[in-house]
Coordinates of C-alpha atoms in Angstrom, one line a residue:
E200 CA 51.0 144.4 -4.9
E201 CA 49.3 141.7 -6.4
R202 CA 45.8 142.8 -7.3
A203 CA 42.8 140.6 -9.1
G204 CA 45.4 137.6 -8.9
Q205 CA 47.8 138.8 -10.6
V206 CA 51.3 138.5 -9.7
P207 CA 53.1 140.8 -8.2
F208 CA 56.4 142.7 -10.4
T209 CA 58.4 142.0 -7.8
K210 CA 57.6 138.0 -7.5
V211 CA 58.0 138.3 -11.1
L212 CA 61.6 140.3 -11.2
T213 CA 62.7 137.7 -8.0
D214 CA 61.5 134.2 -9.6
L215 CA 63.9 135.6 -12.8
A216 CA 66.3 136.1 -10.9
R217 CA 66.5 132.9 -9.2
A218 CA 66.2 130.6 -12.0
Y219 CA 68.7 133.0 -13.9
K220 CA 71.1 131.1 -11.4
E221 CA 69.5 128.0 -10.5
E222 CA 68.4 126.6 -13.9
G223 CA 71.0 127.2 -16.4
P224 CA 70.8 124.9 -19.3
Q225 CA 66.8 125.2 -19.0
I226 CA 67.2 128.8 -19.5
A227 CA 69.3 128.5 -22.1
T228 CA 67.9 125.7 -23.9
G229 CA 63.7 128.1 -23.8
T230 CA 65.8 131.0 -25.1
A231 CA 67.3 129.4 -27.9
R232 CA 63.9 127.3 -28.8
V233 CA 62.2 131.0 -28.5
L234 CA 64.4 132.3 -31.0
D235 CA 64.6 129.9 -33.4
Q236 CA 60.7 130.5 -33.4
L237 CA 61.2 134.4 -33.4
K238 CA 63.8 133.4 -37.1
T239 CA 61.0 131.3 -38.4
L240 CA 58.5 134.0 -38.2
W241 CA 60.3 136.6 -38.7
H242 CA 63.1 135.5 -41.3
R243 CA 60.3 132.9 -43.4
D244 CA 60.9 132.6 -47.4
M245 CA 57.8 135.4 -47.9
R246 CA 58.4 134.9 -52.2
G247 CA 56.0 134.5 -54.6
A248 CA 54.2 135.3 -58.5
P249 CA 52.6 138.7 -58.4
D250 CA 49.5 136.9 -60.1
Q251 CA 49.3 135.2 -56.7
I252 CA 48.2 138.6 -55.2
S253 CA 44.2 139.2 -56.3
L254 CA 42.5 142.6 -55.1
D255 CA 39.9 141.6 -55.3
F256 CA 39.7 138.0 -53.7
G257 CA 41.8 139.8 -50.5
A258 CA 38.9 142.4 -50.4
I259 CA 35.7 140.6 -50.7
R260 CA 38.2 138.2 -47.4
I261 CA 38.6 141.7 -45.3
G262 CA 34.5 142.8 -45.7
Q263 CA 34.2 139.4 -44.9
R264 CA 35.6 140.3 -41.5
F265 CA 33.3 143.6 -41.2
D266 CA 30.0 144.1 -39.5
M267 CA 27.6 145.0 -41.8
F268 CA 25.4 146.6 -39.6
F269 CA 27.4 149.0 -38.0
G270 CA 30.5 148.4 -39.8
G271 CA 34.8 148.3 -38.6
A272 CA 35.8 144.3 -37.6
N273 CA 33.4 142.5 -36.7
G274 CA 34.4 142.4 -32.5
P275 CA 33.2 144.7 -29.8
T276 CA 35.8 146.6 -29.6
K277 CA 36.2 148.3 -33.0
F278 CA 39.9 150.2 -34.2
P279 CA 39.1 152.6 -37.3
S280 CA 41.5 150.2 -39.1
A281 CA 42.0 153.5 -41.5
S282 CA 44.5 150.9 -43.6
L283 CA 41.5 148.4 -44.6
L284 CA 39.3 150.8 -45.2
E285 CA 41.7 151.4 -47.4
V286 CA 41.5 148.2 -49.2
L287 CA 37.3 148.5 -49.5
W288 CA 37.3 151.8 -50.3
R289 CA 39.6 151.1 -53.1
A290 CA 37.6 148.1 -53.9
Y291 CA 34.2 149.9 -55.1
L292 CA 36.1 152.6 -57.0
R293 CA 37.9 149.4 -58.7
T294 CA 35.0 147.4 -59.1
N295 CA 31.4 149.4 -59.2
M296 CA 30.2 146.6 -56.5
P297 CA 27.9 148.1 -53.7
Q298 CA 29.0 145.9 -51.0
F299 CA 32.2 147.3 -51.2
L300 CA 30.2 150.7 -50.8
Q301 CA 28.2 150.2 -48.0
L302 CA 30.8 148.5 -45.5
T303 CA 33.2 151.7 -46.8
T304 CA 30.3 154.3 -45.6
V305 CA 28.6 152.4 -42.8
T306 CA 31.7 152.3 -40.8
L307 CA 32.6 155.5 -41.4
D308 CA 29.2 157.1 -40.7
N309 CA 28.9 155.7 -37.5
M310 CA 32.4 156.7 -36.4
L311 CA 31.4 160.1 -37.6
L312 CA 28.3 160.5 -36.1
G313 CA 29.2 158.2 -32.7
G314 CA 30.9 158.9 -29.7
M315 CA 34.2 157.7 -31.3
Y316 CA 34.1 161.4 -33.1
D317 CA 34.4 163.7 -30.3
H318 CA 32.3 166.4 -31.3
V319 CA 32.8 169.3 -29.6
G320 CA 36.6 169.7 -29.9
G321 CA 36.9 168.1 -33.1
G322 CA 39.2 164.5 -34.0
F323 CA 38.6 161.3 -33.5
F324 CA 39.3 159.4 -30.2
R325 CA 41.5 155.7 -30.5
Y326 CA 38.9 153.1 -30.4
S327 CA 35.6 152.6 -29.3
I328 CA 35.0 149.5 -26.7
D329 CA 31.3 149.0 -27.5
D330 CA 30.0 147.7 -31.3
R331 CA 28.6 150.3 -32.4
W332 CA 30.7 153.3 -31.7
I333 CA 29.8 155.2 -29.0
L334 CA 31.3 154.3 -26.1
P335 CA 35.2 155.4 -26.6
N336 CA 38.8 154.8 -25.3
F337 CA 39.3 158.7 -24.8
E338 CA 43.6 158.8 -26.2
K339 CA 43.4 161.0 -29.5
T340 CA 46.6 159.9 -31.7
L341 CA 47.9 161.7 -34.1
N342 CA 48.4 158.8 -36.9
D343 CA 44.8 157.5 -37.0
N344 CA 43.4 161.2 -37.5
A345 CA 45.4 161.8 -40.5
A346 CA 44.5 158.7 -41.8
L347 CA 41.5 159.2 -41.0
V348 CA 41.0 162.5 -42.8
E349 CA 42.6 161.7 -45.7
I350 CA 39.7 158.5 -46.5
M351 CA 37.3 161.3 -45.4
T352 CA 38.7 163.1 -48.2
S353 CA 38.2 160.7 -50.8
L354 CA 34.9 159.5 -50.5
W355 CA 33.9 163.8 -50.0
Q356 CA 35.6 163.6 -53.4
F357 CA 33.5 161.1 -54.7
N358 CA 29.9 162.4 -53.7
R359 CA 30.7 165.7 -52.3
N360 CA 29.4 164.2 -49.0
N361 CA 29.2 167.3 -46.9
L362 CA 29.2 165.4 -43.6
C363 CA 33.3 164.2 -44.3
K364 CA 34.0 167.6 -45.4
S365 CA 32.4 168.7 -42.3
R366 CA 34.6 166.2 -39.8
V367 CA 38.0 166.8 -42.1
T368 CA 36.9 170.4 -41.1
E369 CA 37.3 170.2 -37.7
T370 CA 40.0 167.7 -37.6
I371 CA 41.6 169.6 -38.9
E372 CA 41.8 172.5 -36.7
W373 CA 41.8 170.0 -33.9
M374 CA 45.3 169.3 -35.1
L375 CA 46.2 172.7 -35.8
R376 CA 44.9 174.3 -32.4
D377 CA 46.0 171.5 -30.1
M378 CA 48.2 169.8 -31.0
K379 CA 51.0 171.9 -32.7
V380 CA 54.3 172.0 -31.6
Q381 CA 56.2 174.7 -33.1
D382 CA 55.5 174.1 -36.4
A383 CA 54.8 170.3 -36.4
F384 CA 52.6 168.1 -34.5
A385 CA 52.5 166.0 -30.1
S386 CA 51.8 162.2 -31.0
G387 CA 48.8 162.4 -29.1
L388 CA 46.8 162.8 -26.2
D389 CA 46.0 160.7 -23.1
S390 CA 43.5 159.4 -21.7
D391 CA 42.6 160.5 -18.2
T392 CA 42.7 163.7 -16.5
D393 CA 43.2 163.3 -12.8
G394 CA 43.5 160.0 -12.6
E395 CA 39.5 159.6 -14.5
E396 CA 39.2 158.8 -18.0
G397 CA 37.4 160.9 -20.0
K398 CA 37.3 163.0 -17.7
Y399 CA 37.7 166.1 -20.0
Y400 CA 35.0 164.8 -22.2
V401 CA 32.3 163.8 -20.2
W402 CA 29.1 165.7 -19.4
S403 CA 26.1 165.9 -16.8
E404 CA 23.3 167.5 -18.1
A405 CA 23.8 170.3 -15.6
E406 CA 27.0 170.8 -17.4
V407 CA 25.1 170.8 -20.5
D408 CA 22.3 173.2 -19.3
A409 CA 25.0 175.4 -17.6
A410 CA 26.8 176.0 -20.6
L411 CA 24.1 176.7 -23.2
K412 CA 21.6 178.9 -21.2
G413 CA 19.7 181.0 -23.6
T414 CA 19.6 178.6 -26.1
F415 CA 17.3 176.1 -28.0
L416 CA 18.2 173.8 -25.4
Q417 CA 16.1 170.9 -26.0
K418 CA 17.5 171.2 -29.4
F419 CA 20.8 169.7 -28.5
K420 CA 20.0 167.2 -26.1
Q421 CA 17.9 165.7 -28.6
A422 CA 20.6 165.7 -31.3
Y423 CA 23.2 164.1 -29.2
N424 CA 21.5 162.1 -27.0
I425 CA 22.2 164.1 -23.8
Q426 CA 20.0 162.7 -20.6
R427 CA 19.7 162.9 -17.3
D428 CA 21.3 159.5 -16.1
G429 CA 24.0 159.5 -18.7
H430 CA 24.9 155.8 -20.4
L431 CA 28.9 156.3 -18.9
R432 CA 29.1 156.3 -15.3
G433 CA 26.4 158.8 -15.3
K434 CA 27.5 161.4 -17.7
N435 CA 27.1 161.4 -21.6
V436 CA 29.1 161.0 -24.5
P437 CA 27.6 163.2 -26.9
Y438 CA 27.1 161.3 -30.2
R439 CA 24.5 161.4 -33.1
I440 CA 23.3 157.8 -34.0
S441 CA 19.8 156.9 -33.3
A442 CA 19.2 160.4 -31.8
V443 CA 15.6 161.4 -31.4
A444 CA 16.9 164.4 -33.6
P445 CA 18.9 162.3 -36.1
F446 CA 21.1 163.6 -38.3
P447 CA 21.2 165.7 -40.7
Q448 CA 18.9 169.1 -38.9
S449 CA 17.4 171.5 -41.5
D450 CA 20.8 173.6 -42.5
A451 CA 19.3 176.7 -39.7
D452 CA 19.0 173.7 -36.6
E453 CA 23.0 172.5 -37.7
A454 CA 24.0 175.9 -37.9
L455 CA 22.5 176.5 -34.2
L456 CA 23.9 173.2 -33.5
A457 CA 27.1 174.0 -34.4
K458 CA 27.1 177.3 -32.5
Q459 CA 25.9 175.0 -29.4
R460 CA 29.3 173.2 -30.3
E461 CA 31.5 175.7 -29.4
L462 CA 30.1 177.6 -26.6
L463 CA 30.7 173.7 -24.7
L464 CA 34.3 174.0 -26.0
T465 CA 34.5 177.1 -24.2
A466 CA 33.2 175.7 -21.5
R467 CA 35.7 172.4 -22.2
N468 CA 38.9 174.7 -21.9
Q469 CA 38.0 175.6 -18.6
R470 CA 38.8 171.9 -17.6
T471 CA 42.0 170.4 -16.5
K472 CA 43.2 169.1 -19.9
P473 CA 44.7 166.2 -20.3
L474 CA 48.2 165.4 -21.1
R475 CA 49.7 165.7 -24.6
D476 CA 52.3 163.2 -25.5
D477 CA 54.0 166.2 -27.6
K478 CA 57.2 164.2 -28.6
V479 CA 57.6 164.7 -32.5
L480 CA 57.4 161.3 -34.3
A481 CA 58.7 161.3 -38.0
D482 CA 56.7 158.4 -39.5
W483 CA 53.3 160.6 -37.6
N484 CA 54.4 163.8 -38.8
G485 CA 54.7 162.5 -42.3
L486 CA 50.9 161.0 -42.1
A487 CA 49.8 164.4 -40.8
I488 CA 51.8 166.4 -43.8
S489 CA 50.5 163.9 -46.4
A490 CA 46.7 164.3 -45.4
L491 CA 47.0 168.0 -45.0
A492 CA 48.3 168.4 -48.1
I493 CA 45.6 166.2 -49.9
A494 CA 43.2 167.6 -47.9
G495 CA 44.2 171.5 -48.8
A496 CA 44.2 170.5 -52.4
A497 CA 41.3 169.4 -52.4
F498 CA 39.2 171.7 -50.3
G499 CA 41.0 174.5 -51.8
R500 CA 42.5 175.2 -48.4
A501 CA 45.7 176.8 -49.3
D502 CA 46.7 177.4 -45.3
W503 CA 46.4 174.2 -45.4
T504 CA 49.1 172.9 -47.7
T505 CA 51.3 175.4 -45.9
A506 CA 50.8 174.4 -43.0
A507 CA 52.4 171.0 -44.4
I508 CA 55.2 172.3 -45.4
K509 CA 56.2 173.9 -42.4
A510 CA 55.5 170.6 -40.8
F511 CA 58.0 169.2 -43.1
D512 CA 60.4 171.5 -43.4
F513 CA 60.6 171.0 -39.2
V514 CA 61.7 167.7 -39.7
V515 CA 63.8 168.3 -42.2
K516 CA 65.8 170.8 -39.5
T517 CA 65.1 168.9 -37.2
M518 CA 65.2 165.7 -37.2
G519 CA 66.9 165.1 -40.8
D520 CA 71.1 165.1 -40.8
G521 CA 71.8 164.4 -44.3
E522 CA 70.2 162.1 -46.1
R523 CA 69.3 160.3 -42.8
L524 CA 66.3 160.3 -40.0
Y525 CA 65.7 160.0 -36.9
H526 CA 62.8 159.2 -35.5
S527 CA 61.5 161.3 -32.6
W528 CA 62.5 164.7 -31.2
R529 CA 61.4 166.8 -28.2
D530 CA 62.2 170.2 -26.5
G531 CA 65.3 170.1 -29.0
K532 CA 67.0 166.6 -28.4
R533 CA 66.9 164.3 -30.9
G534 CA 65.6 160.4 -30.1
H535 CA 66.6 157.4 -31.5
A536 CA 67.7 156.8 -35.2
G537 CA 64.7 155.9 -38.1
F538 CA 63.0 153.4 -38.6
A539 CA 61.6 152.4 -41.9
D540 CA 58.3 153.3 -41.3
D541 CA 60.1 157.0 -40.9
Y542 CA 61.9 157.7 -44.0
A543 CA 58.3 155.9 -46.0
Q544 CA 55.9 158.5 -44.3
M545 CA 58.4 161.0 -44.8
T546 CA 59.0 160.4 -48.2
R547 CA 55.4 159.6 -49.4
A548 CA 54.5 163.1 -48.1
A549 CA 57.8 164.9 -49.8
L550 CA 56.3 162.9 -52.8
I551 CA 52.3 164.5 -52.4
L552 CA 53.9 167.4 -51.7
F553 CA 55.5 167.7 -55.1
E554 CA 52.6 166.5 -56.7
K555 CA 50.8 169.4 -55.1
T556 CA 53.7 172.7 -55.2
S557 CA 56.0 171.5 -58.3
E558 CA 59.0 172.4 -56.6
K559 CA 61.4 170.3 -56.7
R560 CA 63.2 169.9 -53.7
F561 CA 60.7 167.8 -52.3
L562 CA 61.4 165.2 -55.3
D563 CA 64.7 165.4 -54.0
Q564 CA 64.4 165.2 -50.8
A565 CA 62.1 162.1 -51.5
R566 CA 64.5 160.4 -53.9
A567 CA 67.9 160.6 -51.0
W568 CA 65.6 159.0 -48.5
V569 CA 65.2 155.9 -50.8
R570 CA 68.8 156.0 -51.3
T571 CA 69.2 155.5 -47.4
L572 CA 65.7 152.8 -47.6
N573 CA 67.7 151.0 -50.4
T574 CA 71.6 151.2 -48.8
H575 CA 70.9 150.6 -45.2
F576 CA 67.0 148.5 -44.6
W577 CA 66.9 146.4 -48.2
D578 CA 67.4 143.0 -47.4
N579 CA 69.4 141.6 -49.9
D580 CA 68.6 137.6 -48.7
R581 CA 65.2 137.6 -49.3
G582 CA 64.1 140.8 -50.4
A583 CA 61.6 143.2 -48.5
Y584 CA 62.8 146.4 -46.4
F585 CA 64.1 145.7 -42.6
F586 CA 62.7 147.9 -39.8
T587 CA 65.7 148.9 -38.4
P588 CA 69.2 150.0 -40.6
D589 CA 72.1 147.9 -40.8
D590 CA 74.6 150.0 -38.6
S591 CA 71.8 150.7 -35.6
D592 CA 72.2 149.1 -32.5
P593 CA 71.7 145.4 -33.1
L594 CA 68.5 143.0 -32.1
L595 CA 67.8 139.5 -31.2
I596 CA 65.9 139.4 -34.9
R597 CA 65.5 141.9 -37.4
T598 CA 62.4 142.4 -38.4
R599 CA 60.8 142.7 -41.5
M600 CA 57.0 144.9 -41.0
M601 CA 54.8 143.5 -43.2
F602 CA 52.0 144.1 -41.4
D603 CA 50.1 147.3 -40.6
Q604 CA 50.6 148.4 -36.8
P605 CA 48.3 151.0 -36.0
S606 CA 49.3 153.0 -39.3
H607 CA 50.3 151.4 -42.6
S608 CA 53.7 149.2 -43.4
A609 CA 56.4 150.3 -44.3
N610 CA 56.9 148.3 -47.4
G611 CA 53.3 148.3 -48.5
R612 CA 54.0 152.4 -48.3
M613 CA 57.3 152.1 -50.8
L614 CA 55.1 149.8 -53.3
E615 CA 53.2 153.2 -53.4
I616 CA 56.4 155.5 -52.9
L617 CA 59.0 153.4 -55.5
A618 CA 56.0 153.4 -58.6
R619 CA 55.4 157.0 -58.2
L620 CA 59.0 157.4 -58.5
F621 CA 59.4 155.9 -61.5
M622 CA 56.5 157.2 -63.2
I623 CA 57.9 160.7 -62.4
T624 CA 61.7 160.1 -63.4
N625 CA 61.1 156.5 -65.7
E626 CA 64.5 155.6 -64.1
K627 CA 64.3 151.7 -64.3
E628 CA 66.2 151.2 -60.7
Y629 CA 62.8 152.1 -59.2
S630 CA 60.3 149.7 -61.1
D631 CA 62.7 147.1 -60.1
R632 CA 63.4 147.6 -56.7
A633 CA 58.8 147.6 -57.0
S634 CA 59.4 144.6 -58.9
Q635 CA 61.4 143.0 -56.5
L636 CA 59.7 143.9 -52.8
I637 CA 56.6 142.5 -54.8
A638 CA 57.9 139.0 -56.0
A639 CA 59.8 138.9 -52.1
I640 CA 56.3 138.8 -49.4
A641 CA 53.8 137.9 -52.1
G642 CA 53.5 134.6 -51.0
E643 CA 52.1 135.9 -47.8
V644 CA 49.6 138.1 -48.7
Q645 CA 46.9 135.0 -49.9
R646 CA 47.9 134.3 -46.3
A647 CA 47.4 137.4 -43.9
H648 CA 44.6 139.5 -45.8
I649 CA 43.6 141.4 -42.7
S650 CA 47.2 142.2 -41.5
M651 CA 48.3 143.6 -44.9
G652 CA 45.8 146.1 -46.0
A653 CA 48.6 148.5 -47.3
V654 CA 50.6 145.7 -49.1
L655 CA 47.5 145.3 -51.3
S656 CA 47.2 148.9 -51.6
G657 CA 50.8 149.9 -52.7
F658 CA 50.3 146.0 -54.9
E659 CA 47.4 148.3 -57.1
Y660 CA 49.0 151.4 -57.4
A661 CA 51.6 149.8 -58.5
V662 CA 50.3 147.9 -61.0
A663 CA 47.3 150.3 -61.9
T664 CA 49.2 154.1 -62.0
L665 CA 46.8 156.5 -63.1
Q666 CA 49.5 159.2 -64.3
I667 CA 48.2 162.4 -65.3
A668 CA 50.4 165.0 -66.8
V669 CA 49.5 169.1 -67.1
I670 CA 51.5 171.0 -69.4
G671 CA 51.2 174.4 -69.0
P672 CA 52.9 177.9 -66.9
Q673 CA 51.4 177.5 -63.8
S674 CA 50.7 181.4 -63.4
N675 CA 47.9 180.4 -66.3
H676 CA 45.6 180.9 -65.0
K677 CA 43.8 177.5 -67.2
T678 CA 46.8 175.5 -66.1
Q679 CA 45.0 175.8 -62.5
E680 CA 41.8 174.2 -63.2
L681 CA 42.8 171.7 -65.0
V682 CA 44.6 170.7 -61.6
N683 CA 41.9 171.7 -60.0
A684 CA 39.4 169.4 -61.8
I685 CA 41.8 166.4 -60.9
N686 CA 42.5 167.3 -57.0
G687 CA 38.3 167.3 -57.3
R688 CA 38.2 163.7 -58.1
T689 CA 38.9 161.0 -55.9
L690 CA 41.7 158.6 -57.8
P691 CA 43.6 156.6 -55.2
N692 CA 46.4 155.5 -58.0
M693 CA 47.0 159.2 -59.6
C694 CA 50.3 160.7 -59.7
L695 CA 49.8 164.0 -61.0
T696 CA 52.6 166.0 -62.2
V697 CA 52.2 169.5 -63.6
V698 CA 54.9 170.4 -66.0
E699 CA 55.8 174.4 -67.8
P700 CA 55.7 173.7 -71.2
D701 CA 60.0 173.9 -71.4
A702 CA 60.6 172.0 -69.1
G703 CA 59.0 168.0 -70.6
F704 CA 59.8 164.3 -69.5
P705 CA 62.9 162.8 -69.4
A706 CA 64.2 160.8 -72.8
G707 CA 62.6 157.5 -72.7
H708 CA 59.3 158.4 -70.4
P709 CA 56.0 157.1 -72.5
L710 CA 54.9 161.6 -72.1
H711 CA 58.7 162.4 -73.6
G712 CA 57.3 165.1 -76.3
K713 CA 53.6 165.6 -75.0
T714 CA 53.5 169.6 -75.3
M715 CA 50.7 172.0 -74.9
E716 CA 47.6 171.8 -77.5
N717 CA 47.1 174.8 -79.9
G718 CA 49.0 177.2 -76.9
Q719 CA 46.5 175.7 -74.0
P720 CA 47.4 174.4 -70.3
T721 CA 47.0 171.1 -71.4
A722 CA 46.2 167.6 -70.2
Y723 CA 47.4 163.8 -70.5
I724 CA 46.1 160.7 -69.1
S725 CA 48.8 157.5 -69.1
Q726 CA 47.6 154.1 -67.8
R727 CA 49.7 150.6 -68.9
G728 CA 51.3 152.4 -71.7
A729 CA 48.4 153.4 -73.1
I730 CA 47.8 157.4 -73.9
S731 CA 44.7 159.8 -73.9
Q732 CA 44.4 162.5 -76.2
P733 CA 45.4 165.5 -75.4
I734 CA 42.8 167.5 -72.8
T735 CA 42.5 171.3 -72.7
N736 CA 39.0 171.6 -70.7
P737 CA 38.0 170.6 -67.4
V738 CA 34.8 170.2 -67.6
N739 CA 35.7 167.1 -69.9
L740 CA 38.8 165.9 -67.8
S741 CA 36.6 165.7 -64.2
Q742 CA 34.6 163.3 -66.4
I743 CA 36.7 161.7 -67.7
L744 CA 38.1 161.0 -64.1
Q745 CA 35.0 159.4 -62.9
L746 CA 35.6 156.7 -60.6
P747 CA 34.2 154.5 -60.1
R748 CA 33.4 153.4 -64.5
P749 CA 29.6 152.3 -65.0
M750 CA 28.8 149.3 -65.2
P751 CA 28.4 147.6 -68.5
V752 CA 24.9 147.2 -69.2
A753 CA 24.0 144.2 -70.7
R754 CA 22.9 143.8 -74.0
P755 CA 19.7 141.3 -75.4
Q756 CA 21.4 138.2 -77.4

């Protein structure tokens, strides 16, 4: 039907059928022109020298697109843009320039306190429809929440920010409570209930009063901006920006507010819940597994690490087939053959689980999936990885995905993955392929910073990997103290390996032959060929690993 001046779809179909029958030559000409343009877009030469990629310049260009007052990219609609936030955060840790810290923290603070966060049930909504992060689109997706858990964990490691700690905990609790599909995770929750956007999440003042009867009502309404005439169709989206009782209140008041939120969640659970997209996606589950493993190690939550391992095993069992992956699974049925994103995100998850558990099976699985990527996805003519394998159903254009979509691009992730594998194994094939990948896309990076956040972060990881080895028995509490000191620091370029004393590193590896110092578990730090002295004291190790490095003090002439 025609609505608001839009052409009815039935007319589109009949016009298309008529044109196909009556205007064949013109259609063929137009088709050829479109195909040529698509080939120019996706098959053009993006090669360049690695020195064409300037991390600092890229971060500055991205920062120039951010809102300095409210954070996020400029504009009335704001998305989390986790890959761009990561670029800005890495830039601060690398340069110690406060402008990058300001943009990162302003963005996160507004997302964590604004209406884009579900203060009652945990987790982030898809995006904000206003420039102050107050009015959300109420869809929730697994990939956004997983990526934000990683960033919030890194901020907490940097400054022990209690707000980030609370949001990490609440978001993971939401994932484990509302998103589980057996041991893996569903894709998302719809924004509508009974055909009404946000109905499940918004509150009238009367509904808040009824749910919190007998508690200090006024405090909650002041803290969460609850009004008689709410700001969204007469109802309220709870948020804590510009509140009469701003964040944070006293510890006692914050404890009361937490109990009141639990009462609201209990009341909300009586409502009709939004539909859940319960298909399991390999790439999005890879993001969730990585986030759970990283947060579990940082916060000492073994249950989160266990949840990550169970999700990983579920994907391998239900969506794996030898060294191949399927993209999706639902109700016992596999979907399409896996895309490059699926392999990249699950491979990164495997390597992070290997880092956090030292179980070799995760390393073996990562190597297998990279073999598949190199065999079936690599572009032998231009370099870089295609989105689809060479044995899948043919498409009009076989694309190479350099640009971030809702999640980090596969080629950006592969820069990190190949560097990790080289650091662990010292096998030159991984460093060679990383170099080929950088050369294949370096010419494009300077043109499209805003779309290539994952490539910038992956490039930094590849050229500045901080390899840390802890040599000592896994059962020795001093080994774990060293590991805890490392996991307590924000180190985005870290590659950690925990090695038993009788195992060591392969011949030719920079850390080959390194042993425990005086019979004590020992850490070694290696970067760009330089290896530290042995470190046995976890306090000293933590201090050495502190980022950003202090700015040099100018000496008087």
